[in-house]
Amino acid sequence: MSTIATKLPGVRLCESLPRLAQRLDQVTLVRSMSHPYPIHGVAYAVTGIDKIDIPMELNRADSRHWPYFGSVLEYLDEVDHPGQTRSPVPRTMHLPWLQSSRSFPHQRAGMFGGFLGPRYNPVVAEFVGKGIAMHTYRPEDPYGGISAASRFQIADTGLHSDMTLDRLDERMRLVDQFDAQRRFLDQTQSGEALSRSRQMAMSVTTSPRLRNALDLGKEPAAIRERYGYHLFGQSALQARRLLEAGSRMVSVFWDEFNQSCGSWDTHEKQTSRLKNELCPGFDQTFAALLDDLQQRGMLDETLVLVMTEHGRTPQAERRGSDVDGRGHWSQAYSTMFAGAGIAKGRVVGASDAKGAFVSERPVNPKDILHTIYHLLGVDVKRTIPDRLNRPISLVVS
């Protein structure tokens, strides 16, 4: 694939990103990301932990895990506002399903509460629907296309058809009476997580604000088409609706589907996947989100962050008979910011001529976390308690 000019003089992008090229003057592009872990270490990218390894990556229950930064925000909010009434709309949400729950054989980690406990796991708005084969790498992959009838829901919170809200209220009062006899459970992490899950189920079934936010059918067809009828597009639109309804942090994760080496993990068939699915899908959705937030007056107060855990090798690598692919590479890759006071039309850092190593201003994922906390008004010098109740820094530099 060739390159095209952008709104920034001297900066060129892949020809499959024409919409982004016309909006590059609205973002900050960081092209000197670098760290020492070329594995799927989402936990290293989105938590304050100082090191990561493959056993941790593949085990959500590993006791060494730190909390995802959205979980940290929720914990600090509770500390700063004790006793406040819980909002019917979750403060921290995750789309389109529980991380790595639709892929095989790996179940990866990173987007969870870590040592803060399962109480602070992000609430998942789960995709309900099927993929439509449209230039997809794998059949029925929803990132290639979905129907307009597809939707999102908070898992396991629907009411049975014969369950009225009055009957639900009676049952909840009965549950409260049982709880009064076993208060000790609420002092454990599992008990706290159970209580939080029950509160969330009640919010979903009784809160019109959250139900309305989850109803993509209320969006004009033209808006839905602008975002794209594929999983990434409709997830981003759903995220915008949740932010409008009161969520503070919504993560849209372009996750593996069905088997590993899917999505952006282009070990094989890279050229066709980038040209026909990955770049067009991202390009369409990111441009639509940026324009939509701007038109709604939300962009100046909303941080839009495009990030990944690593990049790809500078040269193609052979995998079996297929040489059209690249492996993991963390020595030089890119990320992108927009909104919330971020400088517009700025390019940070550079790599060498082969795109192999950073040649100017290296940036670590921990620098990104510092920036996120700063822009959200959080003092990065604050501490949080680990599993032994020891004060731990938000980010280990």
Short mmCIF file of C-alpha atoms in Angstrom, two decimals, residues 20-191:
data_model
loop_
_atom_site.label_atom_id
_atom_site.label_comp_id
_atom_site.label_asym_id
_atom_site.label_seq_id
_atom_site.Cartn_x
_atom_site.Cartn_y
_atom_site.Cartn_z
CA LEU A 20 -7.90 10.38 9.36
CA ALA A 21 -5.53 12.11 6.93
CA GLN A 22 -8.05 14.96 6.62
CA ARG A 23 -8.39 15.25 10.41
CA LEU A 24 -4.78 14.85 11.49
CA ASP A 25 -4.70 18.56 12.30
CA GLN A 26 -7.18 17.84 15.14
CA VAL A 27 -5.11 15.24 17.00
CA THR A 28 -1.75 14.62 18.61
CA LEU A 29 0.08 11.67 17.06
CA VAL A 30 2.75 10.01 19.19
CA ARG A 31 4.96 7.88 16.95
CA SER A 32 7.77 7.08 19.39
CA MET A 33 6.09 4.62 21.73
CA SER A 34 8.53 2.04 23.07
CA HIS A 35 8.81 -0.58 25.82
CA PRO A 36 10.59 -3.94 26.38
CA TYR A 37 7.62 -6.37 26.26
CA PRO A 38 6.63 -7.53 22.72
CA ILE A 39 3.76 -9.70 24.00
CA HIS A 40 0.02 -9.10 24.27
CA GLY A 41 0.57 -7.24 27.52
CA VAL A 42 -2.59 -5.16 27.67
CA ALA A 43 -1.98 -5.03 31.42
CA TYR A 44 1.32 -3.24 30.84
CA ALA A 45 -0.36 -0.67 28.60
CA VAL A 46 -3.42 0.12 30.76
CA THR A 47 -2.25 -0.44 34.36
CA GLY A 48 0.50 1.03 36.50
CA ILE A 49 2.42 -2.26 36.79
CA ASP A 50 6.15 -2.08 36.08
CA LYS A 51 6.61 -5.43 34.36
CA ILE A 52 4.56 -8.13 32.63
CA ASP A 53 5.10 -11.71 31.46
CA ILE A 54 3.16 -14.27 29.45
CA PRO A 55 1.79 -16.24 32.45
CA MET A 56 0.25 -12.98 33.74
CA GLU A 57 -1.03 -12.06 30.30
CA LEU A 58 -2.95 -15.33 30.06
CA ASN A 59 -4.26 -15.41 33.63
CA ARG A 60 -6.74 -12.77 34.80
CA ALA A 61 -6.59 -14.19 38.33
CA ASP A 62 -2.81 -13.82 38.68
CA SER A 63 -2.31 -12.09 42.03
CA ARG A 64 0.36 -9.82 40.57
CA HIS A 65 -2.09 -7.89 38.40
CA TRP A 66 -2.60 -4.16 38.97
CA PRO A 67 -5.92 -2.41 38.31
CA TYR A 68 -6.88 -1.04 34.91
CA PHE A 69 -6.82 2.77 35.05
CA GLY A 70 -10.61 2.97 34.70
CA SER A 71 -10.90 0.81 37.83
CA VAL A 72 -8.52 3.16 39.63
CA LEU A 73 -10.72 6.12 38.69
CA GLU A 74 -13.76 4.38 40.13
CA TYR A 75 -11.95 3.51 43.36
CA LEU A 76 -10.69 7.08 43.83
CA ASP A 77 -14.16 8.45 43.14
CA GLU A 78 -15.58 6.32 45.95
CA VAL A 79 -12.77 7.39 48.30
CA ASP A 80 -13.30 11.08 47.52
CA HIS A 81 -17.10 10.90 47.73
CA PRO A 82 -17.97 8.38 50.45
CA GLY A 83 -21.61 7.49 50.84
CA GLN A 84 -22.70 9.09 47.60
CA THR A 85 -25.67 7.57 45.82
CA ARG A 86 -24.53 5.29 43.04
CA SER A 87 -25.39 6.57 39.59
CA PRO A 88 -27.77 4.35 37.60
CA VAL A 89 -25.23 4.56 34.75
CA PRO A 90 -21.91 2.80 35.51
CA ARG A 91 -18.96 5.16 35.77
CA THR A 92 -16.53 2.74 34.10
CA MET A 93 -17.66 0.61 31.18
CA HIS A 94 -16.14 -1.73 28.65
CA LEU A 95 -17.32 -2.70 25.14
CA PRO A 96 -18.13 -4.92 23.27
CA TRP A 97 -17.70 -7.90 25.64
CA LEU A 98 -15.57 -9.13 28.52
CA GLN A 99 -11.96 -8.84 27.36
CA SER A 100 -10.81 -11.88 25.37
CA SER A 101 -14.02 -13.81 26.05
CA ARG A 102 -14.85 -14.44 22.37
CA SER A 103 -11.47 -15.84 21.29
CA PHE A 104 -9.83 -19.25 21.49
CA PRO A 105 -7.64 -20.61 23.01
CA HIS A 106 -6.26 -17.61 24.92
CA GLN A 107 -8.09 -15.65 27.63
CA ARG A 108 -6.01 -12.52 28.09
CA ALA A 109 -5.88 -10.09 31.02
CA GLY A 110 -5.49 -6.38 31.67
CA MET A 111 -8.90 -4.67 31.75
CA PHE A 112 -9.86 -5.68 35.30
CA GLY A 113 -9.74 -4.51 38.92
CA GLY A 114 -6.44 -6.26 39.72
CA PHE A 115 -5.45 -5.97 43.38
CA LEU A 116 -8.36 -3.60 44.05
CA GLY A 117 -10.59 -6.65 43.64
CA PRO A 118 -13.45 -7.71 41.32
CA ARG A 119 -15.67 -4.99 42.78
CA TYR A 120 -13.81 -2.58 40.51
CA ASN A 121 -13.95 -4.57 37.30
CA PRO A 122 -15.44 -2.43 34.53
CA VAL A 123 -19.11 -3.08 33.79
CA VAL A 124 -19.41 -4.74 30.39
CA ALA A 125 -21.96 -3.69 27.80
CA GLU A 126 -22.07 -6.89 25.81
CA PHE A 127 -22.69 -7.16 22.07
CA VAL A 128 -25.77 -9.16 21.12
CA GLY A 129 -25.84 -10.15 17.48
CA LYS A 130 -23.94 -11.99 14.76
CA GLY A 131 -21.33 -11.01 12.25
CA ILE A 132 -22.06 -10.59 8.56
CA ALA A 133 -19.26 -11.71 6.24
CA MET A 134 -18.04 -8.56 4.47
CA HIS A 135 -14.34 -8.83 3.52
CA THR A 136 -13.71 -10.43 6.89
CA TYR A 137 -10.67 -12.43 7.81
CA ARG A 138 -12.84 -15.05 9.49
CA PRO A 139 -16.49 -15.92 8.75
CA GLU A 140 -19.04 -14.28 11.05
CA ASP A 141 -16.47 -11.93 12.54
CA PRO A 142 -18.66 -8.99 13.70
CA TYR A 143 -15.82 -6.52 13.17
CA GLY A 144 -16.39 -7.05 9.46
CA GLY A 145 -20.10 -6.27 9.62
CA ILE A 146 -23.23 -6.56 11.76
CA SER A 147 -26.95 -5.99 11.20
CA ALA A 148 -28.84 -2.90 12.29
CA ALA A 149 -30.76 -5.07 14.75
CA SER A 150 -27.60 -5.78 16.77
CA ARG A 151 -27.51 -4.24 20.23
CA PHE A 152 -25.70 -4.08 23.56
CA GLN A 153 -26.87 -5.13 26.99
CA ILE A 154 -25.50 -5.52 30.49
CA ALA A 155 -25.14 -9.29 30.80
CA ASP A 156 -27.63 -11.30 32.89
CA THR A 157 -29.78 -8.33 33.89
CA GLY A 158 -32.95 -8.79 31.84
CA LEU A 159 -36.34 -9.31 33.49
CA HIS A 160 -38.42 -12.39 32.74
CA SER A 161 -41.57 -11.55 30.78
CA ASP A 162 -43.86 -12.15 33.79
CA MET A 163 -41.71 -10.16 36.24
CA THR A 164 -43.18 -6.72 36.96
CA LEU A 165 -41.21 -3.99 38.72
CA ASP A 166 -43.53 -4.31 41.74
CA ARG A 167 -42.75 -8.02 42.06
CA LEU A 168 -39.07 -7.26 41.60
CA ASP A 169 -39.22 -4.71 44.42
CA GLU A 170 -40.84 -7.27 46.74
CA ARG A 171 -38.12 -9.79 46.00
CA MET A 172 -35.38 -7.23 46.59
CA ARG A 173 -36.83 -6.43 50.02
CA LEU A 174 -36.70 -10.14 50.83
CA VAL A 175 -33.07 -10.30 49.72
CA ASP A 176 -32.28 -7.34 51.96
CA GLN A 177 -33.72 -9.23 54.93
CA PHE A 178 -31.48 -12.22 54.19
CA ASP A 179 -28.49 -9.91 53.86
CA ALA A 180 -29.13 -8.49 57.31
CA GLN A 181 -28.40 -11.96 58.74
CA ARG A 182 -25.03 -12.28 57.00
CA ARG A 183 -23.39 -8.89 57.08
CA PHE A 184 -19.95 -10.44 57.38
CA LEU A 185 -20.11 -11.39 53.69
CA ASP A 186 -20.11 -7.73 52.67
CA GLN A 187 -16.68 -7.32 54.24
CA THR A 188 -15.07 -9.73 51.78
CA GLN A 189 -14.03 -8.94 48.23
CA SER A 190 -16.38 -11.56 46.84
CA GLY A 191 -19.23 -10.15 48.88
#
